[in-house]
mmCIF file of C-alpha atoms in Angstrom:
data_model
loop_
_atom_site.group_PDB
_atom_site.id
_atom_site.type_symbol
_atom_site.label_atom_id
_atom_site.label_comp_id
_atom_site.label_asym_id
_atom_site.label_seq_id
_atom_site.Cartn_x
_atom_site.Cartn_y
_atom_site.Cartn_z
ATOM 1 C CA UNK M 1 -7.526 -34.803 -11.520
ATOM 2 C CA UNK M 2 -5.708 -37.036 -9.132
ATOM 3 C CA UNK M 3 -2.012 -37.461 -9.562
ATOM 4 C CA UNK M 4 -0.301 -40.600 -8.635
ATOM 5 C CA UNK M 5 3.499 -41.258 -9.004
ATOM 6 C CA UNK M 6 4.747 -45.003 -9.566
ATOM 7 C CA UNK M 7 8.400 -45.853 -9.126
ATOM 8 C CA UNK M 8 9.269 -48.637 -11.073
ATOM 9 C CA UNK M 9 8.766 -50.086 -14.582
ATOM 10 C CA UNK M 10 8.055 -53.655 -14.121
ATOM 11 C CA UNK M 11 5.067 -55.964 -14.160
ATOM 12 C CA UNK M 12 3.034 -54.343 -11.160
ATOM 13 C CA UNK M 13 4.023 -50.438 -11.967
ATOM 14 C CA UNK M 14 3.363 -50.311 -15.513
ATOM 15 C CA UNK M 15 0.138 -52.738 -15.129
ATOM 16 C CA UNK M 16 -1.094 -50.477 -12.568
ATOM 17 C CA UNK M 17 -0.275 -47.405 -14.288
ATOM 18 C CA UNK M 18 -1.900 -48.473 -17.543
ATOM 19 C CA UNK M 19 -4.698 -49.390 -15.711
ATOM 20 C CA UNK M 20 -4.858 -45.989 -14.009
ATOM 21 C CA UNK M 21 -4.671 -44.062 -17.435
ATOM 22 C CA UNK M 22 -7.729 -45.720 -18.684
ATOM 23 C CA UNK M 23 -9.372 -44.225 -15.704
ATOM 24 C CA UNK M 24 -8.543 -40.698 -16.248
ATOM 25 C CA UNK M 25 -5.515 -40.395 -13.500
ATOM 26 C CA UNK M 26 -2.431 -38.099 -14.549
ATOM 27 C CA UNK M 27 0.039 -40.731 -14.026
ATOM 28 C CA UNK M 28 3.708 -40.351 -13.585
ATOM 29 C CA UNK M 29 6.078 -43.198 -13.837
ATOM 30 C CA UNK M 30 9.750 -43.148 -12.603
ATOM 31 C CA UNK M 31 11.938 -45.777 -14.234
ATOM 32 C CA UNK M 32 15.571 -46.442 -14.196
ATOM 33 C CA UNK M 33 15.847 -47.121 -17.910
ATOM 34 C CA UNK M 34 14.360 -46.177 -20.962
ATOM 35 C CA UNK M 35 12.129 -48.536 -23.232
ATOM 36 C CA UNK M 36 15.195 -48.963 -25.440
ATOM 37 C CA UNK M 37 17.841 -49.821 -22.706
ATOM 38 C CA UNK M 38 15.171 -52.617 -21.246
ATOM 39 C CA UNK M 39 14.582 -53.947 -24.476
ATOM 40 C CA UNK M 40 18.311 -54.222 -25.678
ATOM 41 C CA UNK M 41 19.715 -55.037 -21.996
ATOM 42 C CA UNK M 42 19.942 -58.335 -19.932
ATOM 43 C CA UNK M 43 17.060 -60.642 -18.943
ATOM 44 C CA UNK M 44 15.329 -59.851 -15.841
ATOM 45 C CA UNK M 45 13.323 -62.947 -14.677
ATOM 46 C CA UNK M 46 11.739 -66.048 -15.623
ATOM 47 C CA UNK M 47 7.927 -64.734 -15.619
ATOM 48 C CA UNK M 48 5.633 -67.450 -16.271
ATOM 49 C CA UNK M 49 2.003 -66.612 -15.892
ATOM 50 C CA UNK M 50 -0.904 -68.160 -15.348
ATOM 51 C CA UNK M 51 -4.432 -67.782 -17.133
ATOM 52 C CA UNK M 52 -5.559 -65.388 -13.971
ATOM 53 C CA UNK M 53 -2.827 -62.952 -14.180
ATOM 54 C CA UNK M 54 -3.021 -62.997 -18.004
ATOM 55 C CA UNK M 55 -6.632 -62.017 -17.750
ATOM 56 C CA UNK M 56 -6.052 -58.978 -15.919
ATOM 57 C CA UNK M 57 -3.573 -57.691 -19.072
ATOM 58 C CA UNK M 58 -6.298 -59.032 -21.864
ATOM 59 C CA UNK M 59 -9.200 -56.999 -19.792
ATOM 60 C CA UNK M 60 -6.751 -53.899 -20.057
ATOM 61 C CA UNK M 61 -5.883 -54.418 -23.876
ATOM 62 C CA UNK M 62 -2.192 -54.559 -23.176
ATOM 63 C CA UNK M 63 -1.643 -58.508 -23.707
ATOM 64 C CA UNK M 64 -0.139 -58.120 -27.215
ATOM 65 C CA UNK M 65 1.291 -61.658 -27.360
ATOM 66 C CA UNK M 66 -1.393 -63.928 -27.992
ATOM 67 C CA UNK M 67 -0.465 -65.811 -31.099
ATOM 68 C CA UNK M 68 3.194 -65.174 -30.608
ATOM 69 C CA UNK M 69 3.848 -66.423 -27.264
ATOM 70 C CA UNK M 70 4.086 -70.309 -26.854
ATOM 71 C CA UNK M 71 0.715 -71.320 -25.302
ATOM 72 C CA UNK M 72 1.578 -73.867 -22.641
ATOM 73 C CA UNK M 73 -1.465 -76.068 -21.628
ATOM 74 C CA UNK M 74 0.602 -78.935 -19.828
ATOM 75 C CA UNK M 75 3.079 -79.187 -16.690
ATOM 76 C CA UNK M 76 5.378 -82.283 -15.964
ATOM 77 C CA UNK M 77 6.585 -83.255 -12.425
ATOM 78 C CA UNK M 78 9.503 -85.368 -11.918
ATOM 79 C CA UNK M 79 11.446 -86.256 -9.003
ATOM 80 C CA UNK M 80 14.873 -87.596 -9.765
ATOM 81 C CA UNK M 81 16.925 -89.460 -7.354
ATOM 82 C CA UNK M 82 20.694 -90.706 -8.258
ATOM 83 C CA UNK M 83 20.185 -92.613 -11.457
ATOM 84 C CA UNK M 84 19.213 -92.543 -15.085
ATOM 85 C CA UNK M 85 15.324 -91.996 -14.614
ATOM 86 C CA UNK M 86 12.993 -90.280 -12.403
ATOM 87 C CA UNK M 87 11.449 -92.086 -9.393
ATOM 88 C CA UNK M 88 8.306 -89.925 -10.172
ATOM 89 C CA UNK M 89 6.900 -88.711 -13.384
ATOM 90 C CA UNK M 90 3.701 -87.469 -13.938
ATOM 91 C CA UNK M 91 1.860 -84.893 -16.414
ATOM 92 C CA UNK M 92 -1.284 -82.949 -15.820
ATOM 93 C CA UNK M 93 -2.989 -80.092 -18.155
ATOM 94 C CA UNK M 94 -3.774 -76.908 -16.823
ATOM 95 C CA UNK M 95 -7.603 -75.979 -17.343
ATOM 96 C CA UNK M 96 -6.282 -72.833 -19.463
ATOM 97 C CA UNK M 97 -2.645 -72.314 -21.066
ATOM 98 C CA UNK M 98 -0.406 -69.976 -19.360
ATOM 99 C CA UNK M 99 2.442 -68.053 -21.421
ATOM 100 C CA UNK M 100 5.872 -66.433 -20.690
ATOM 101 C CA UNK M 101 6.652 -63.386 -22.264
ATOM 102 C CA UNK M 102 10.341 -61.968 -21.557
ATOM 103 C CA UNK M 103 10.156 -58.632 -19.572
ATOM 104 C CA UNK M 104 12.420 -57.208 -21.676
ATOM 105 C CA UNK M 105 9.764 -57.309 -24.645
ATOM 106 C CA UNK M 106 6.694 -56.287 -22.005
ATOM 107 C CA UNK M 107 7.854 -53.739 -20.340
ATOM 108 C CA UNK M 108 9.593 -52.105 -23.393
ATOM 109 C CA UNK M 109 6.303 -52.285 -24.928
ATOM 110 C CA UNK M 110 4.266 -51.196 -21.959
ATOM 111 C CA UNK M 111 6.561 -48.202 -21.323
ATOM 112 C CA UNK M 112 6.320 -46.939 -24.727
ATOM 113 C CA UNK M 113 2.533 -47.275 -24.787
ATOM 114 C CA UNK M 114 2.291 -45.269 -21.247
ATOM 115 C CA UNK M 115 3.869 -42.451 -23.237
ATOM 116 C CA UNK M 116 1.892 -42.513 -26.399
ATOM 117 C CA UNK M 117 -1.198 -42.384 -23.923
ATOM 118 C CA UNK M 118 -0.029 -39.080 -22.572
ATOM 119 C CA UNK M 119 1.653 -40.632 -19.226
ATOM 120 C CA UNK M 120 4.521 -38.747 -17.683
ATOM 121 C CA UNK M 121 7.851 -40.375 -17.574
ATOM 122 C CA UNK M 122 11.161 -39.539 -15.930
ATOM 123 C CA UNK M 123 14.269 -41.467 -16.198
ATOM 124 C CA UNK M 124 15.662 -41.649 -12.871
ATOM 125 C CA UNK M 125 17.164 -44.342 -10.839
ATOM 126 C CA UNK M 126 15.146 -42.821 -7.487
ATOM 127 C CA UNK M 127 16.832 -42.519 -4.221
ATOM 128 C CA UNK M 128 14.961 -41.837 -1.031
ATOM 129 C CA UNK M 129 15.900 -38.213 -1.186
ATOM 130 C CA UNK M 130 14.117 -38.216 -4.747
ATOM 131 C CA UNK M 131 11.125 -39.631 -3.328
ATOM 132 C CA UNK M 132 11.017 -37.001 -0.290
ATOM 133 C CA UNK M 133 11.226 -34.192 -2.738
ATOM 134 C CA UNK M 134 8.664 -35.731 -5.194
ATOM 135 C CA UNK M 135 6.043 -37.072 -2.499
ATOM 136 C CA UNK M 136 4.304 -33.515 -1.671
ATOM 137 C CA UNK M 137 3.750 -32.922 -5.546
ATOM 138 C CA UNK M 138 1.523 -36.035 -5.738
ATOM 139 C CA UNK M 139 -1.877 -37.455 -4.096
ATOM 140 C CA UNK M 140 -0.253 -41.184 -3.805
ATOM 141 C CA UNK M 141 3.241 -42.308 -4.157
ATOM 142 C CA UNK M 142 3.710 -46.131 -5.101
ATOM 143 C CA UNK M 143 7.147 -47.833 -4.772
ATOM 144 C CA UNK M 144 7.497 -50.898 -7.354
ATOM 145 C CA UNK M 145 11.174 -50.870 -7.875
ATOM 146 C CA UNK M 146 13.334 -52.069 -4.927
ATOM 147 C CA UNK M 147 16.920 -51.583 -6.441
ATOM 148 C CA UNK M 148 18.849 -48.187 -5.102
ATOM 149 C CA UNK M 149 17.821 -49.066 -1.681
ATOM 150 C CA UNK M 150 14.281 -47.996 -1.947
ATOM 151 C CA UNK M 151 13.191 -51.519 -0.583
ATOM 152 C CA UNK M 152 15.046 -50.976 2.658
ATOM 153 C CA UNK M 153 12.705 -47.908 3.530
ATOM 154 C CA UNK M 154 9.932 -50.623 4.055
ATOM 155 C CA UNK M 155 10.998 -52.650 7.147
ATOM 156 C CA UNK M 156 11.113 -56.206 7.075
ATOM 157 C CA UNK M 157 7.848 -57.795 8.836
ATOM 158 C CA UNK M 158 9.313 -60.826 10.865
ATOM 159 C CA UNK M 159 6.011 -62.133 11.777
ATOM 160 C CA UNK M 160 5.840 -63.055 7.901
ATOM 161 C CA UNK M 161 9.350 -63.676 7.066
ATOM 162 C CA UNK M 162 11.057 -66.752 8.307
ATOM 163 C CA UNK M 163 14.507 -66.649 6.553
ATOM 164 C CA UNK M 164 17.163 -64.132 6.524
ATOM 165 C CA UNK M 165 19.587 -65.728 3.902
ATOM 166 C CA UNK M 166 18.676 -66.970 0.378
ATOM 167 C CA UNK M 167 17.274 -70.397 0.252
ATOM 168 C CA UNK M 168 18.159 -70.688 -3.419
ATOM 169 C CA UNK M 169 20.693 -69.719 -5.728
ATOM 170 C CA UNK M 170 19.107 -69.116 -9.309
ATOM 171 C CA UNK M 171 20.807 -69.676 -12.461
ATOM 172 C CA UNK M 172 18.930 -68.828 -15.771
ATOM 173 C CA UNK M 173 19.287 -69.833 -19.488
ATOM 174 C CA UNK M 174 17.024 -68.544 -22.567
ATOM 175 C CA UNK M 175 17.821 -71.134 -24.984
ATOM 176 C CA UNK M 176 17.400 -72.146 -28.448
ATOM 177 C CA UNK M 177 17.786 -75.959 -29.307
ATOM 178 C CA UNK M 178 15.758 -77.427 -26.718
ATOM 179 C CA UNK M 179 14.134 -80.719 -27.883
ATOM 180 C CA UNK M 180 10.795 -81.397 -26.235
ATOM 181 C CA UNK M 181 10.396 -84.593 -24.911
ATOM 182 C CA UNK M 182 8.505 -87.238 -26.995
ATOM 183 C CA UNK M 183 7.262 -88.333 -23.528
ATOM 184 C CA UNK M 184 5.555 -84.865 -23.157
ATOM 185 C CA UNK M 185 2.013 -84.483 -24.491
ATOM 186 C CA UNK M 186 2.952 -81.494 -26.773
ATOM 187 C CA UNK M 187 5.687 -79.328 -27.487
ATOM 188 C CA UNK M 188 5.048 -76.622 -24.823
ATOM 189 C CA UNK M 189 5.072 -78.337 -21.582
ATOM 190 C CA UNK M 190 6.515 -76.588 -18.393
ATOM 191 C CA UNK M 191 8.908 -79.166 -16.648
ATOM 192 C CA UNK M 192 9.602 -79.301 -13.062
ATOM 193 C CA UNK M 193 12.272 -81.732 -11.760
ATOM 194 C CA UNK M 194 12.572 -81.962 -7.785
ATOM 195 C CA UNK M 195 16.247 -82.895 -7.575
ATOM 196 C CA UNK M 196 16.176 -83.843 -3.351
ATOM 197 C CA UNK M 197 19.537 -82.444 -1.518
ATOM 198 C CA UNK M 198 20.483 -80.064 -4.856
ATOM 199 C CA UNK M 199 17.406 -78.341 -5.610
ATOM 200 C CA UNK M 200 15.150 -78.074 -8.716
ATOM 201 C CA UNK M 201 15.404 -77.764 -12.609
ATOM 202 C CA UNK M 202 12.729 -76.131 -14.535
ATOM 203 C CA UNK M 203 12.070 -75.693 -18.144
ATOM 204 C CA UNK M 204 9.484 -73.294 -19.952
ATOM 205 C CA UNK M 205 8.611 -72.592 -23.292
ATOM 206 C CA UNK M 206 8.716 -68.512 -23.361
ATOM 207 C CA UNK M 207 8.579 -65.722 -26.201
ATOM 208 C CA UNK M 208 11.990 -63.758 -26.012
ATOM 209 C CA UNK M 209 13.579 -60.629 -28.254
ATOM 210 C CA UNK M 210 14.504 -63.101 -30.946
ATOM 211 C CA UNK M 211 11.138 -65.281 -31.063
ATOM 212 C CA UNK M 212 10.076 -68.254 -29.283
ATOM 213 C CA UNK M 213 12.609 -70.078 -26.961
ATOM 214 C CA UNK M 214 12.904 -72.127 -23.767
ATOM 215 C CA UNK M 215 13.781 -70.880 -20.784
ATOM 216 C CA UNK M 216 15.921 -73.352 -18.338
ATOM 217 C CA UNK M 217 16.668 -72.625 -14.706
ATOM 218 C CA UNK M 218 18.348 -74.066 -11.679
ATOM 219 C CA UNK M 219 17.341 -73.473 -8.319
ATOM 220 C CA UNK M 220 20.243 -74.550 -6.282
ATOM 221 C CA UNK M 221 20.309 -75.161 -2.541
ATOM 222 C CA UNK M 222 23.151 -72.825 -1.286
ATOM 223 C CA UNK M 223 26.630 -74.188 -1.284
ATOM 224 C CA UNK M 224 25.303 -77.508 -3.010
ATOM 225 C CA UNK M 225 26.585 -79.172 -6.160
ATOM 226 C CA UNK M 226 24.172 -76.740 -8.572
ATOM 227 C CA UNK M 227 25.436 -73.688 -6.732
ATOM 228 C CA UNK M 228 28.647 -73.132 -9.158
ATOM 229 C CA UNK M 229 27.999 -70.190 -11.014
ATOM 230 C CA UNK M 230 29.310 -67.604 -8.760
ATOM 231 C CA UNK M 231 32.736 -67.398 -10.903
ATOM 232 C CA UNK M 232 31.216 -67.326 -14.439
ATOM 233 C CA UNK M 233 32.554 -64.767 -16.490
ATOM 234 C CA UNK M 234 30.766 -64.941 -19.778
ATOM 235 C CA UNK M 235 27.355 -65.673 -21.043
ATOM 236 C CA UNK M 236 28.690 -68.873 -23.325
ATOM 237 C CA UNK M 237 30.529 -69.901 -19.949
ATOM 238 C CA UNK M 238 27.349 -70.015 -18.273
ATOM 239 C CA UNK M 239 25.518 -71.791 -20.681
ATOM 240 C CA UNK M 240 28.695 -74.447 -20.809
ATOM 241 C CA UNK M 241 28.300 -75.201 -17.240
ATOM 242 C CA UNK M 242 24.501 -75.197 -17.109
ATOM 243 C CA UNK M 243 24.751 -78.217 -19.682
ATOM 244 C CA UNK M 244 27.526 -80.069 -17.407
ATOM 245 C CA UNK M 245 25.269 -79.740 -14.610
ATOM 246 C CA UNK M 246 22.157 -80.922 -16.909
ATOM 247 C CA UNK M 247 24.425 -84.331 -17.693
ATOM 248 C CA UNK M 248 25.158 -84.927 -14.157
ATOM 249 C CA UNK M 249 22.060 -84.238 -12.550
ATOM 250 C CA UNK M 250 19.064 -84.420 -15.204
ATOM 251 C CA UNK M 251 20.489 -87.308 -17.286
ATOM 252 C CA UNK M 252 16.867 -88.419 -18.087
ATOM 253 C CA UNK M 253 16.492 -85.488 -20.337
ATOM 254 C CA UNK M 254 19.847 -85.670 -22.168
ATOM 255 C CA UNK M 255 18.390 -86.004 -25.608
ATOM 256 C CA UNK M 256 16.402 -82.487 -25.003
ATOM 257 C CA UNK M 257 19.539 -80.509 -24.399
ATOM 258 C CA UNK M 258 22.058 -81.822 -26.869
ATOM 259 C CA UNK M 259 21.699 -78.949 -29.193
ATOM 260 C CA UNK M 260 21.462 -75.647 -27.078
ATOM 261 C CA UNK M 261 22.415 -72.092 -27.863
ATOM 262 C CA UNK M 262 21.679 -68.960 -26.046
ATOM 263 C CA UNK M 263 18.954 -66.888 -27.453
ATOM 264 C CA UNK M 264 21.189 -63.938 -27.406
ATOM 265 C CA UNK M 265 24.051 -62.430 -25.439
ATOM 266 C CA UNK M 266 21.653 -61.016 -22.550
ATOM 267 C CA UNK M 267 20.092 -64.259 -22.206
ATOM 268 C CA UNK M 268 21.782 -65.360 -18.667
ATOM 269 C CA UNK M 269 21.087 -64.528 -15.060
ATOM 270 C CA UNK M 270 22.508 -65.712 -11.548
ATOM 271 C CA UNK M 271 22.113 -64.700 -8.193
ATOM 272 C CA UNK M 272 19.922 -64.841 -5.250
ATOM 273 C CA UNK M 273 18.072 -63.226 -2.516
ATOM 274 C CA UNK M 274 16.416 -64.053 0.992
ATOM 275 C CA UNK M 275 12.710 -64.346 0.768
ATOM 276 C CA UNK M 276 10.947 -61.488 2.476
ATOM 277 C CA UNK M 277 7.705 -59.651 3.523
ATOM 278 C CA UNK M 278 8.101 -56.125 4.310
ATOM 279 C CA UNK M 279 5.873 -53.679 6.027
ATOM 280 C CA UNK M 280 3.734 -52.079 3.101
ATOM 281 C CA UNK M 281 4.108 -48.545 4.236
ATOM 282 C CA UNK M 282 7.394 -46.514 4.431
ATOM 283 C CA UNK M 283 7.299 -42.987 6.096
ATOM 284 C CA UNK M 284 10.182 -40.769 4.348
ATOM 285 C CA UNK M 285 12.308 -38.106 6.253
ATOM 286 C CA UNK M 286 9.742 -35.528 5.654
ATOM 287 C CA UNK M 287 7.048 -37.494 7.083
ATOM 288 C CA UNK M 288 5.438 -38.225 3.995
ATOM 289 C CA UNK M 289 4.374 -41.549 3.372
ATOM 290 C CA UNK M 290 4.535 -43.933 0.430
ATOM 291 C CA UNK M 291 3.027 -47.231 -0.313
ATOM 292 C CA UNK M 292 5.034 -50.484 -1.438
ATOM 293 C CA UNK M 293 4.004 -52.847 -4.326
ATOM 294 C CA UNK M 294 5.169 -56.037 -5.792
ATOM 295 C CA UNK M 295 8.393 -57.620 -4.722
ATOM 296 C CA UNK M 296 9.284 -54.461 -2.785
ATOM 297 C CA UNK M 297 6.973 -55.836 0.072
ATOM 298 C CA UNK M 298 6.399 -59.349 -0.939
ATOM 299 C CA UNK M 299 9.674 -61.017 -2.452
ATOM 300 C CA UNK M 300 9.273 -65.025 -2.781
ATOM 301 C CA UNK M 301 11.408 -67.067 -3.967
ATOM 302 C CA UNK M 302 11.001 -68.011 -7.783
ATOM 303 C CA UNK M 303 10.801 -72.018 -6.988
ATOM 304 C CA UNK M 304 6.913 -71.831 -7.258
ATOM 305 C CA UNK M 305 6.750 -69.573 -10.456
ATOM 306 C CA UNK M 306 4.662 -66.988 -8.586
ATOM 307 C CA UNK M 307 6.910 -63.729 -9.215
ATOM 308 C CA UNK M 308 5.017 -62.102 -12.158
ATOM 309 C CA UNK M 309 1.778 -63.571 -11.124
ATOM 310 C CA UNK M 310 1.719 -61.966 -7.578
ATOM 311 C CA UNK M 311 2.756 -58.453 -9.286
ATOM 312 C CA UNK M 312 0.096 -58.628 -11.714
ATOM 313 C CA UNK M 313 -2.330 -59.574 -8.418
ATOM 314 C CA UNK M 314 -0.604 -56.311 -6.695
ATOM 315 C CA UNK M 315 -1.521 -54.181 -9.644
ATOM 316 C CA UNK M 316 -5.030 -55.553 -10.072
ATOM 317 C CA UNK M 317 -6.042 -55.163 -6.162
ATOM 318 C CA UNK M 318 -4.371 -52.059 -5.920
ATOM 319 C CA UNK M 319 -6.360 -50.671 -8.960
ATOM 320 C CA UNK M 320 -9.563 -51.532 -7.182
ATOM 321 C CA UNK M 321 -8.544 -50.024 -4.302
ATOM 322 C CA UNK M 322 -7.616 -46.703 -5.649
ATOM 323 C CA UNK M 323 -10.829 -46.773 -8.028
ATOM 324 C CA UNK M 324 -13.048 -47.574 -5.101
ATOM 325 C CA UNK M 325 -11.353 -44.957 -2.545
ATOM 326 C CA UNK M 326 -12.568 -42.207 -4.889
ATOM 327 C CA UNK M 327 -11.415 -38.418 -3.896
ATOM 328 C CA UNK M 328 -10.445 -39.070 -0.280
ATOM 329 C CA UNK M 329 -6.963 -38.951 0.900
ATOM 330 C CA UNK M 330 -4.733 -41.549 0.414
ATOM 331 C CA UNK M 331 -3.816 -41.620 4.024
ATOM 332 C CA UNK M 332 -1.814 -44.565 6.013
ATOM 333 C CA UNK M 333 -5.328 -46.367 6.744
ATOM 334 C CA UNK M 334 -5.689 -46.900 2.773
ATOM 335 C CA UNK M 335 -2.297 -48.077 1.919
ATOM 336 C CA UNK M 336 -2.314 -50.533 4.861
ATOM 337 C CA UNK M 337 -6.041 -51.662 3.693
ATOM 338 C CA UNK M 338 -4.979 -51.971 0.500
ATOM 339 C CA UNK M 339 -2.130 -54.164 1.049
ATOM 340 C CA UNK M 340 -3.876 -56.196 3.828
ATOM 341 C CA UNK M 341 -6.731 -56.909 0.937
ATOM 342 C CA UNK M 342 -3.849 -58.308 -1.050
ATOM 343 C CA UNK M 343 -2.372 -60.057 1.436
ATOM 344 C CA UNK M 344 -5.655 -61.844 2.389
ATOM 345 C CA UNK M 345 -6.818 -62.528 -1.343
ATOM 346 C CA UNK M 346 -3.174 -63.994 -2.600
ATOM 347 C CA UNK M 347 -0.098 -62.937 -0.438
ATOM 348 C CA UNK M 348 -0.481 -65.427 2.572
ATOM 349 C CA UNK M 349 -1.225 -68.438 0.760
ATOM 350 C CA UNK M 350 1.242 -67.865 -1.963
ATOM 351 C CA UNK M 351 4.071 -67.026 0.403
ATOM 352 C CA UNK M 352 3.269 -69.809 3.294
ATOM 353 C CA UNK M 353 3.168 -72.496 0.050
ATOM 354 C CA UNK M 354 6.335 -71.047 -1.488
ATOM 355 C CA UNK M 355 8.498 -71.205 1.848
ATOM 356 C CA UNK M 356 7.448 -74.626 2.677
ATOM 357 C CA UNK M 357 8.604 -75.710 -1.063
ATOM 358 C CA UNK M 358 11.947 -74.263 0.061
ATOM 359 C CA UNK M 359 12.552 -76.892 2.710
ATOM 360 C CA UNK M 360 13.149 -80.734 2.645
ATOM 361 C CA UNK M 361 9.500 -81.914 1.328
ATOM 362 C CA UNK M 362 7.877 -83.638 4.575
ATOM 363 C CA UNK M 363 6.825 -87.258 4.019
ATOM 364 C CA UNK M 364 3.059 -86.398 3.511
ATOM 365 C CA UNK M 365 3.909 -84.300 0.533
ATOM 366 C CA UNK M 366 6.312 -86.442 -1.020
ATOM 367 C CA UNK M 367 3.296 -89.286 -0.414
ATOM 368 C CA UNK M 368 0.784 -87.098 -2.498
ATOM 369 C CA UNK M 369 3.488 -86.219 -5.195
ATOM 370 C CA UNK M 370 4.059 -89.613 -5.512
ATOM 371 C CA UNK M 371 0.309 -90.815 -5.346
ATOM 372 C CA UNK M 372 0.122 -88.078 -8.308
ATOM 373 C CA UNK M 373 1.192 -90.670 -10.719
ATOM 374 C CA UNK M 374 -1.773 -92.967 -10.010
ATOM 375 C CA UNK M 375 -4.306 -90.925 -9.709
ATOM 376 C CA UNK M 376 -5.033 -87.936 -11.931
ATOM 377 C CA UNK M 377 -7.356 -86.088 -9.534
ATOM 378 C CA UNK M 378 -4.193 -85.445 -7.308
ATOM 379 C CA UNK M 379 -2.204 -84.286 -10.122
ATOM 380 C CA UNK M 380 -4.926 -82.220 -11.774
ATOM 381 C CA UNK M 381 -5.606 -80.348 -8.292
ATOM 382 C CA UNK M 382 -1.797 -80.006 -7.943
ATOM 383 C CA UNK M 383 -1.475 -78.265 -11.271
ATOM 384 C CA UNK M 384 -4.490 -76.086 -11.142
ATOM 385 C CA UNK M 385 -3.530 -74.841 -7.573
ATOM 386 C CA UNK M 386 -0.542 -73.008 -8.969
ATOM 387 C CA UNK M 387 -2.803 -70.381 -10.508
ATOM 388 C CA UNK M 388 -4.744 -70.177 -7.167
ATOM 389 C CA UNK M 389 -2.298 -71.024 -4.547
ATOM 390 C CA UNK M 390 -5.201 -70.823 -1.824
ATOM 391 C CA UNK M 391 -6.052 -74.199 -2.385
ATOM 392 C CA UNK M 392 -2.434 -75.382 -1.588
ATOM 393 C CA UNK M 393 -3.712 -74.565 2.287
ATOM 394 C CA UNK M 394 -6.703 -76.842 1.831
ATOM 395 C CA UNK M 395 -5.439 -79.891 1.098
ATOM 396 C CA UNK M 396 -1.325 -79.805 0.472
ATOM 397 C CA UNK M 397 0.490 -77.883 3.265
ATOM 398 C CA UNK M 398 -1.200 -79.457 6.347
ATOM 399 C CA UNK M 399 -0.444 -83.217 7.107
ATOM 400 C CA UNK M 400 -3.917 -83.832 8.429
ATOM 401 C CA UNK M 401 -5.469 -82.139 5.208
ATOM 402 C CA UNK M 402 -3.309 -84.123 3.223
ATOM 403 C CA UNK M 403 -4.297 -87.215 4.584
ATOM 404 C CA UNK M 404 -7.770 -86.827 4.743
ATOM 405 C CA UNK M 405 -7.580 -85.698 0.967
ATOM 406 C CA UNK M 406 -5.555 -88.824 -0.074
ATOM 407 C CA UNK M 407 -8.163 -91.324 1.593
ATOM 408 C CA UNK M 408 -10.922 -89.490 -0.291
ATOM 409 C CA UNK M 409 -9.181 -89.809 -3.692
ATOM 410 C CA UNK M 410 -8.339 -93.275 -2.989
ATOM 411 C CA UNK M 411 -11.617 -94.084 -1.783
ATOM 412 C CA UNK M 412 -13.591 -92.732 -4.740
ATOM 413 C CA UNK M 413 -11.057 -94.637 -7.191
ATOM 414 C CA UNK M 414 -11.933 -98.145 -5.201
ATOM 415 C CA UNK M 415 -15.892 -97.495 -5.459
ATOM 416 C CA UNK M 416 -15.346 -96.500 -8.980
ATOM 417 C CA UNK M 417 -13.948 -100.180 -9.416
ATOM 418 C CA UNK M 418 -16.880 -101.983 -8.446
#
């Protein structure tokens, strides 16, 4: 039986571990925290998932929150200038609803399930020395946790990493009392507020440890008017400052956030990181090689909501690669090939699109987003591409392709009027 060590108990690591268990592999997970510590700790992310990555969980029999997590079938996009109402405002349905499950709930449940299924669990904040000691005992070591300096053993890929500093500072609150906008088609709508020159504010229905809730978060341009959480000292102070910013910068949603309360004392998060793509294979001091996974090697800014989705795609691609590889050695060539498959299928498009969205939007994008309020075909295509970002490269990110697509949509609409 092939022995595999996965360092990290997040979306990618545990999804892969549970998938390998189903196929008879001897899997060990090394986690910095117990299931109880995860469940009762602070929030870790925003983690909205689209249908394609929820399907990975359903196929493995590990998505336990259908009927509990709010089904989110709509997205609403707004651009807010200096004024009481947005200058762009349109809503579009997803073909299939997405969902957001607090990782405290999901990862604690998955970690317990892994152990119940006979998995080996080691509680340890792994270091490079720990990896070096353990590597020789396993056929394959996968690193899916970037804390403790582990990510640094995977060198930065400068050709795929245009940034060296954070492009946004993230501020998150999990709240009860958020009132749906009467203009929304339903209670469960993801709202994206683009605030030019300042950043973005995003709202997502979710399921947390205390039940259904809403997640609100600012993506603040560093040093800008939304980047004011560095001196916050308590969860309540964090919420109060968040509401003050909503009053100033999202006034059209005033009635929605007039009664906000934190879901729990662990329901806030603040910080930022430089988006980066790292080389997927690291060589340990002993000469052993380990394979990187998830945000250890592809860490995109959360502005496009792809973090948990990319982690799930990593797990699915690596699972297929391991199963297909059979009894052959997991050498460096296998590791490089597994990652390049992920990059080709999902990583490149997601990373390029996300990095573009971190910059001031070029004229052709503003034109498309504005036109989406007049042409439902554009709004629907934009919304659907969040589930498969490869489509953005076909019409949205390139000025010439964008112009051709817009002309096609306008022409089709004109033809239908005759």
